[in-house]
Amino acid sequence: MATPKIPTVDLTPFFKEGYEDEKRKIIDSITKACCEYGFFQIVNHGVPLDLTSQALKVSKKFFESPNDAKLKCSPLPNAPVPAGYNKKPNPSYEFNEFLIMLPPGSDFNIFPENPPEFREVMEELFSQFLKIGMVVERILSECLGLPPCVLKEFNDDRSWDFLIAIFYLPATEKERIGANPHKDVSCFTIVLQDEVAGLEVEKDGEWILIAPQPGALVVNIGDALQVLMNDKFKSPRHRVVRPNGRSRNSFAFFHNLSGDKWIQPLPQYTKEIVEPPKYRPFLYKEYLQKRRESKSKNVTRLEDEITISHYAVPEE
Ligand code: OGA
Ligand code: NI
């Protein structure tokens, strides 16, 4: 059987007036990709390619710097989100190093002194991800058969979005997992990966590679969108397998909701089509908090992690 291929779509028409037929075709392929995999890739997304390659370069330089330089970027003790440098304990059930960044201007952001251009590049990358995030948000609304501005109207607060620069060391004989199988809590996530393969999505019990493609960004659906759409699109389980003999570098941008939002399936997906809601209402930040707690306890069994099913309404 041929290996299933995650579709890549060219977003050029979405930066122009008109081109309605082309836009419709793209919306149809993204809808299909979201139903089948919860993942797709985009090219001609408007994020400058010299910026993405520079971001990967400076991030690699930072993670390859001495430990004490990295530890100087440890999160502030009172930070609501551990912005700054973090490292998963080794050995643990997954292994990677990462630096979390909140929106530019946040008092909690911590940047290394070296490489000196790190901050500027990260801030520019953040702004570019915010922009493409808004385009993807409109497209996904249409994929869900709703007006393009429906998600923006539901939540127009971008202050809960964040960006993570991630570094995976080469696999060892004992450990190959870089990020354990998980689902993202976001509305959707945009991933920039370097040329080293490792990101995989689970489909019908098999792991399918999201093959790196020059110039492409990866998009995947997250839990928040799954709840709002009452399971029309599912937040896919994915993982990162560490490569042999070399490290891997990526960025994940989480297009979130405001933590103060109560979320539950939208009426367009329940009342208006006479479908019972599959989730009870819950406060988004409570879910974020529970997820962070279970991660920081370094749970070693996957089934101990809190997931969206915590809020599922039991079936009759
Ligand atoms: C994540 C994630 C993928 C990657 O951070 O949630 O899935 O390629 N990252 O690093
Ligand atoms: Ni993820």
CSV table of C-alpha atoms and ligand atoms in Angstrom, one decimal:
chain,number,residue,atom,x,y,z
A,1,MET,CA,0.0,0.0,0.0
A,2,ALA,CA,1.3,3.5,-0.9
A,3,THR,CA,2.2,5.7,2.0
A,4,PRO,CA,-0.6,8.2,2.5
A,5,LYS,CA,0.5,11.7,1.7
A,6,ILE,CA,-0.4,14.8,3.8
A,7,PRO,CA,-1.6,17.4,1.2
A,8,THR,CA,0.3,20.7,0.6
A,9,VAL,CA,-1.7,23.7,-0.6
A,10,ASP,CA,-0.6,26.9,-2.2
A,11,LEU,CA,-2.2,29.9,-0.5
A,12,THR,CA,-1.4,32.4,-3.3
A,13,PRO,CA,-5.1,33.1,-4.2
A,14,PHE,CA,-5.9,34.1,-0.6
A,15,PHE,CA,-3.6,37.1,-0.9
A,16,LYS,CA,-5.5,38.4,-3.9
A,17,GLU,CA,-9.0,39.7,-4.6
A,18,GLY,CA,-11.2,37.4,-6.6
A,19,TYR,CA,-10.0,33.9,-7.7
A,20,GLU,CA,-13.1,32.5,-6.1
A,21,ASP,CA,-12.9,29.1,-7.9
A,22,GLU,CA,-9.2,28.6,-6.9
A,23,LYS,CA,-10.1,29.5,-3.3
A,24,ARG,CA,-13.0,27.1,-3.3
A,25,LYS,CA,-10.7,24.3,-4.5
A,26,ILE,CA,-8.2,25.0,-1.8
A,27,ILE,CA,-10.9,25.1,0.9
A,28,ASP,CA,-12.1,21.7,-0.4
A,29,SER,CA,-8.6,20.1,-0.2
A,30,ILE,CA,-8.0,21.6,3.3
A,31,THR,CA,-11.4,20.3,4.5
A,32,LYS,CA,-10.5,16.8,3.2
A,33,ALA,CA,-7.1,17.0,4.8
A,34,CYS,CA,-8.6,18.1,8.1
A,35,CYS,CA,-11.1,15.3,8.1
A,36,GLU,CA,-8.6,12.6,7.2
A,37,TYR,CA,-5.5,13.7,9.1
A,38,GLY,CA,-6.0,16.9,11.0
A,39,PHE,CA,-2.8,18.1,9.3
A,40,PHE,CA,-1.9,19.9,6.1
A,41,GLN,CA,1.0,21.9,4.8
A,42,ILE,CA,0.9,25.4,3.2
A,43,VAL,CA,3.3,27.1,0.8
A,44,ASN,CA,3.2,30.7,-0.5
A,45,HIS,CA,1.9,31.6,3.0
A,46,GLY,CA,3.5,35.1,3.0
A,47,VAL,CA,6.0,34.4,5.8
A,48,PRO,CA,9.3,35.4,4.2
A,49,LEU,CA,11.6,32.4,3.6
A,50,ASP,CA,14.7,34.3,4.6
A,51,LEU,CA,13.1,34.9,8.0
A,52,THR,CA,12.2,31.2,8.5
A,53,SER,CA,15.7,30.0,7.6
A,54,GLN,CA,17.3,32.7,9.8
A,55,ALA,CA,15.0,31.7,12.7
A,56,LEU,CA,16.0,28.1,12.4
A,57,LYS,CA,19.7,29.1,12.3
A,58,VAL,CA,19.6,31.4,15.4
A,59,SER,CA,17.6,28.9,17.4
A,60,LYS,CA,20.0,26.1,16.6
A,61,LYS,CA,22.9,28.4,17.7
A,62,PHE,CA,21.2,29.2,21.0
A,63,PHE,CA,20.5,25.5,21.8
A,64,GLU,CA,24.0,24.6,20.9
A,65,SER,CA,25.4,27.2,23.3
A,66,PRO,CA,26.8,26.1,26.8
A,67,ASN,CA,24.4,25.0,29.4
A,68,ASP,CA,25.0,28.0,31.8
A,69,ALA,CA,24.2,30.5,29.0
A,70,LYS,CA,20.9,28.6,28.4
A,71,LEU,CA,20.1,28.4,32.1
A,72,LYS,CA,20.4,32.2,32.3
A,73,CYS,CA,17.2,32.2,30.3
A,74,SER,CA,15.2,30.1,32.8
A,75,PRO,CA,11.6,31.3,33.3
A,76,LEU,CA,10.8,33.9,36.0
A,77,PRO,CA,9.3,32.2,39.1
A,78,ASN,CA,6.0,34.2,38.8
A,79,ALA,CA,5.5,33.8,35.1
A,80,PRO,CA,1.9,32.6,34.2
A,81,VAL,CA,3.5,30.5,31.4
A,82,PRO,CA,7.1,29.4,31.8
A,83,ALA,CA,8.4,31.8,29.1
A,84,GLY,CA,12.1,31.2,28.5
A,85,TYR,CA,14.4,28.2,28.4
A,86,ASN,CA,13.2,24.8,29.6
A,87,LYS,CA,14.6,21.3,29.4
A,88,LYS,CA,12.8,18.0,29.8
A,89,PRO,CA,14.5,15.8,32.4
A,90,ASN,CA,16.7,13.1,31.0
A,91,PRO,CA,15.8,10.3,31.1
A,92,SER,CA,12.1,11.0,30.8
A,93,TYR,CA,9.3,9.7,28.7
A,94,GLU,CA,10.2,12.3,26.1
A,95,PHE,CA,13.2,14.4,25.6
A,96,ASN,CA,13.7,17.9,24.1
A,97,GLU,CA,14.8,21.4,25.0
A,98,PHE,CA,12.7,24.4,24.3
A,99,LEU,CA,12.2,28.1,24.6
A,100,ILE,CA,8.8,29.6,25.1
A,101,MET,CA,8.0,33.1,23.9
A,102,LEU,CA,4.8,35.1,24.7
A,103,PRO,CA,3.7,37.9,22.4
A,104,PRO,CA,6.4,40.6,21.8
A,105,GLY,CA,6.3,43.1,24.5
A,106,SER,CA,5.3,40.7,27.3
A,107,ASP,CA,7.3,41.3,30.5
A,108,PHE,CA,7.8,37.6,31.0
A,109,ASN,CA,9.8,37.0,27.8
A,110,ILE,CA,13.4,36.1,28.3
A,111,PHE,CA,15.9,36.2,25.5
A,112,PRO,CA,19.5,35.1,25.4
A,113,GLU,CA,22.3,37.6,24.7
A,114,ASN,CA,23.7,35.3,22.1
A,115,PRO,CA,23.2,35.0,19.3
A,116,PRO,CA,22.7,38.8,19.4
A,117,GLU,CA,20.0,38.8,16.7
A,118,PHE,CA,17.9,36.2,18.6
A,119,ARG,CA,15.3,38.5,20.0
A,120,GLU,CA,14.7,40.5,16.8
A,121,VAL,CA,14.3,37.4,14.7
A,122,MET,CA,12.0,35.7,17.2
A,123,GLU,CA,9.8,38.8,17.5
A,124,GLU,CA,9.6,39.1,13.7
A,125,LEU,CA,8.7,35.4,13.4
A,126,PHE,CA,6.0,35.8,16.1
A,127,SER,CA,4.4,38.7,14.2
A,128,GLN,CA,4.5,36.8,11.0
A,129,PHE,CA,2.9,33.8,12.6
A,130,LEU,CA,0.2,36.0,14.0
A,131,LYS,CA,-0.5,37.3,10.5
A,132,ILE,CA,-0.6,33.9,8.8
A,133,GLY,CA,-2.6,32.6,11.8
A,134,MET,CA,-5.4,35.1,11.0
A,135,VAL,CA,-5.4,34.0,7.3
A,136,VAL,CA,-5.6,30.3,8.3
A,137,GLU,CA,-8.4,31.1,10.9
A,138,ARG,CA,-10.5,32.6,8.1
A,139,ILE,CA,-9.8,29.6,5.8
A,140,LEU,CA,-10.7,27.1,8.5
A,141,SER,CA,-14.0,28.9,9.3
A,142,GLU,CA,-14.9,28.4,5.6
A,143,CYS,CA,-13.8,24.8,5.7
A,144,LEU,CA,-16.3,24.4,8.5
A,145,GLY,CA,-19.0,25.8,6.3
A,146,LEU,CA,-19.2,29.1,8.3
A,147,PRO,CA,-18.6,32.7,7.4
A,148,PRO,CA,-14.9,33.5,7.3
A,149,CYS,CA,-15.0,35.8,10.3
A,150,VAL,CA,-16.9,33.4,12.7
A,151,LEU,CA,-13.8,32.4,14.7
A,152,LYS,CA,-12.5,35.9,14.9
A,153,GLU,CA,-15.9,37.1,16.2
A,154,PHE,CA,-15.9,34.3,18.8
A,155,ASN,CA,-12.4,35.3,20.0
A,156,ASP,CA,-10.3,38.3,18.9
A,157,ASP,CA,-7.8,38.2,21.8
A,158,ARG,CA,-4.4,37.2,20.5
A,159,SER,CA,-2.6,37.7,23.8
A,160,TRP,CA,-2.8,33.9,24.7
A,161,ASP,CA,-0.9,32.8,21.6
A,162,PHE,CA,2.6,31.6,22.1
A,163,LEU,CA,5.6,30.4,20.2
A,164,ILE,CA,8.0,27.6,21.1
A,165,ALA,CA,11.4,27.0,19.6
A,166,ILE,CA,12.2,23.3,20.1
A,167,PHE,CA,15.5,21.4,19.8
A,168,TYR,CA,15.7,17.6,19.7
A,169,LEU,CA,19.0,15.9,20.2
A,170,PRO,CA,19.8,12.9,18.1
A,171,ALA,CA,18.2,9.6,19.1
A,172,THR,CA,20.1,7.3,21.5
A,173,GLU,CA,20.0,3.6,21.6
A,174,LYS,CA,17.6,3.7,24.6
A,175,GLU,CA,15.5,6.8,23.5
A,176,ARG,CA,14.0,7.7,20.2
A,177,ILE,CA,11.0,9.8,21.3
A,178,GLY,CA,11.4,13.5,21.2
A,179,ALA,CA,7.8,14.5,21.8
A,180,ASN,CA,5.4,11.9,23.1
A,181,PRO,CA,2.2,11.2,21.3
A,182,HIS,CA,-0.1,14.2,22.2
A,183,LYS,CA,-2.8,16.4,20.9
A,184,ASP,CA,-2.4,20.2,21.0
A,185,VAL,CA,-4.6,22.3,23.2
A,186,SER,CA,-4.7,25.2,20.7
A,187,CYS,CA,-7.3,26.1,18.1
A,188,PHE,CA,-4.7,25.2,15.6
A,189,THR,CA,-0.9,25.0,15.5
A,190,ILE,CA,1.5,26.2,12.9
A,191,VAL,CA,4.8,24.4,12.8
A,192,LEU,CA,8.0,25.4,11.0
A,193,GLN,CA,10.4,22.4,10.8
A,194,ASP,CA,13.9,22.2,9.5
A,195,GLU,CA,14.9,19.6,6.8
A,196,VAL,CA,15.2,16.8,9.4
A,197,ALA,CA,12.3,14.4,9.4
A,198,GLY,CA,10.7,13.4,12.7
A,199,LEU,CA,7.1,14.8,13.0
A,200,GLU,CA,4.5,12.1,12.6
A,201,VAL,CA,0.7,11.9,12.8
A,202,GLU,CA,-1.3,8.9,13.9
A,203,LYS,CA,-3.9,7.6,11.4
A,204,ASP,CA,-5.8,4.4,11.8
A,205,GLY,CA,-3.2,3.1,14.2
A,206,GLU,CA,-0.2,3.9,12.0
A,207,TRP,CA,2.4,6.7,12.2
A,208,ILE,CA,2.6,8.8,9.1
A,209,LEU,CA,5.5,11.2,8.5
A,210,ILE,CA,4.9,14.9,7.9
A,211,ALA,CA,7.7,15.1,5.4
A,212,PRO,CA,9.7,18.4,5.6
A,213,GLN,CA,9.3,20.5,2.5
A,214,PRO,CA,11.4,23.5,1.7
A,215,GLY,CA,9.4,26.7,2.3
A,216,ALA,CA,6.4,25.0,3.8
A,217,LEU,CA,4.7,25.4,7.1
A,218,VAL,CA,2.7,22.6,8.7
A,219,VAL,CA,-0.8,23.3,10.2
A,220,ASN,CA,-2.7,21.0,12.6
A,221,ILE,CA,-6.0,21.2,14.3
A,222,GLY,CA,-6.1,21.5,18.1
A,223,ASP,CA,-8.5,20.6,20.9
A,224,ALA,CA,-10.2,24.0,21.2
A,225,LEU,CA,-11.4,23.8,17.6
A,226,GLN,CA,-12.4,20.2,18.0
A,227,VAL,CA,-14.7,21.3,20.9
A,228,LEU,CA,-16.1,24.4,19.2
A,229,MET,CA,-17.0,22.3,16.1
A,230,ASN,CA,-18.4,19.4,18.2
A,231,ASP,CA,-15.9,16.9,16.7
A,232,LYS,CA,-16.4,17.9,13.0
A,233,PHE,CA,-12.6,18.2,12.8
A,234,LYS,CA,-10.5,16.1,15.3
A,235,SER,CA,-7.4,17.2,17.0
A,236,PRO,CA,-4.9,14.7,15.7
A,237,ARG,CA,-2.5,12.7,17.8
A,238,HIS,CA,1.1,13.4,16.8
A,239,ARG,CA,4.6,12.8,18.0
A,240,VAL,CA,8.2,13.6,17.2
A,241,VAL,CA,10.7,10.8,16.7
A,242,ARG,CA,14.3,11.9,17.1
A,243,PRO,CA,16.6,11.4,14.1
A,244,ASN,CA,19.7,9.2,14.0
A,245,GLY,CA,23.0,11.1,14.1
A,246,ARG,CA,21.7,14.6,14.0
A,247,SER,CA,19.6,17.1,15.9
A,248,ARG,CA,16.3,18.5,14.8
A,249,ASN,CA,15.0,22.1,15.1
A,250,SER,CA,11.4,23.3,14.9
A,251,PHE,CA,9.1,26.1,16.0
A,252,ALA,CA,5.4,25.6,17.0
A,253,PHE,CA,3.1,28.6,17.1
A,254,PHE,CA,-0.1,28.0,19.1
A,255,HIS,CA,-3.1,30.0,17.8
A,256,ASN,CA,-5.2,29.9,21.0
A,257,LEU,CA,-8.3,31.3,22.5
A,258,SER,CA,-8.4,33.7,25.3
A,259,GLY,CA,-8.0,31.8,28.6
A,260,ASP,CA,-11.1,33.6,30.0
A,261,LYS,CA,-13.3,32.1,27.3
A,262,TRP,CA,-15.9,29.5,28.2
A,263,ILE,CA,-15.8,27.0,25.5
A,264,GLN,CA,-18.4,24.5,24.3
A,265,PRO,CA,-19.6,23.4,20.9
A,266,LEU,CA,-21.0,26.3,18.9
A,267,PRO,CA,-24.8,26.5,18.2
A,268,GLN,CA,-24.1,26.1,14.5
A,269,TYR,CA,-22.8,22.6,15.3
A,270,THR,CA,-25.4,21.7,17.9
A,271,LYS,CA,-28.8,23.4,18.3
A,272,GLU,CA,-29.0,24.7,14.7
A,273,ILE,CA,-28.5,21.2,13.3
A,274,VAL,CA,-30.2,19.3,16.1
A,275,GLU,CA,-27.1,17.6,17.4
A,276,PRO,CA,-26.4,17.1,21.1
A,277,PRO,CA,-23.2,18.8,22.3
A,278,LYS,CA,-20.4,16.3,22.9
A,279,TYR,CA,-18.7,18.5,25.5
A,280,ARG,CA,-19.8,20.4,28.6
A,281,PRO,CA,-18.8,24.1,28.9
A,282,PHE,CA,-15.4,24.7,30.5
A,283,LEU,CA,-13.1,27.6,31.0
A,284,TYR,CA,-10.2,27.4,28.5
A,285,LYS,CA,-7.5,28.4,31.0
A,286,GLU,CA,-8.7,25.7,33.4
A,287,TYR,CA,-7.9,23.2,30.7
A,288,LEU,CA,-4.5,24.8,29.9
A,289,GLN,CA,-3.7,24.7,33.6
A,290,LYS,CA,-4.6,21.1,34.1
A,291,ARG,CA,-2.6,20.1,31.1
A,292,ARG,CA,0.4,22.1,32.3
A,293,GLU,CA,0.2,20.5,35.8
A,294,SER,CA,0.0,16.9,34.4
A,295,LYS,CA,3.0,17.7,32.1
A,296,SER,CA,5.1,19.2,34.9
A,297,LYS,CA,4.5,16.2,37.2
A,298,ASN,CA,6.3,14.4,34.4
A,299,VAL,CA,3.7,11.7,34.2
A,300,THR,CA,5.2,8.6,32.9
A,301,ARG,CA,2.0,7.0,31.7
A,302,LEU,CA,0.2,8.6,28.8
A,303,GLU,CA,-3.2,7.6,30.2
A,304,ASP,CA,-2.5,9.9,33.2
A,305,GLU,CA,-2.5,13.0,31.1
A,306,ILE,CA,-5.6,15.1,31.1
A,307,THR,CA,-7.2,15.4,27.6
A,308,ILE,CA,-10.3,16.9,26.2
A,309,SER,CA,-12.3,13.8,27.0
A,310,HIS,CA,-12.2,15.0,30.6
A,311,TYR,CA,-15.0,17.4,29.5
A,312,ALA,CA,-16.9,15.0,27.2
A,313,VAL,CA,-20.6,14.5,27.8
A,314,PRO,CA,-21.2,10.7,28.4
A,315,GLU,CA,-23.1,9.2,25.5
A,316,GLU,CA,-26.6,8.0,26.3
B,1,OGA,C1,4.3,20.6,19.7
B,1,OGA,C2,4.7,19.8,18.5
B,1,OGA,C3,6.2,19.4,16.6
B,1,OGA,C4,7.6,19.6,16.2
B,1,OGA,O1,5.2,21.4,20.1
B,1,OGA,O2,3.2,20.5,20.2
B,1,OGA,O3,4.0,18.9,18.2
B,1,OGA,O4,7.9,19.3,15.1
B,1,OGA,N1,5.8,20.1,17.8
B,1,OGA,O5,8.4,20.0,17.0
B,2,NI,NI,2.0,19.2,19.1
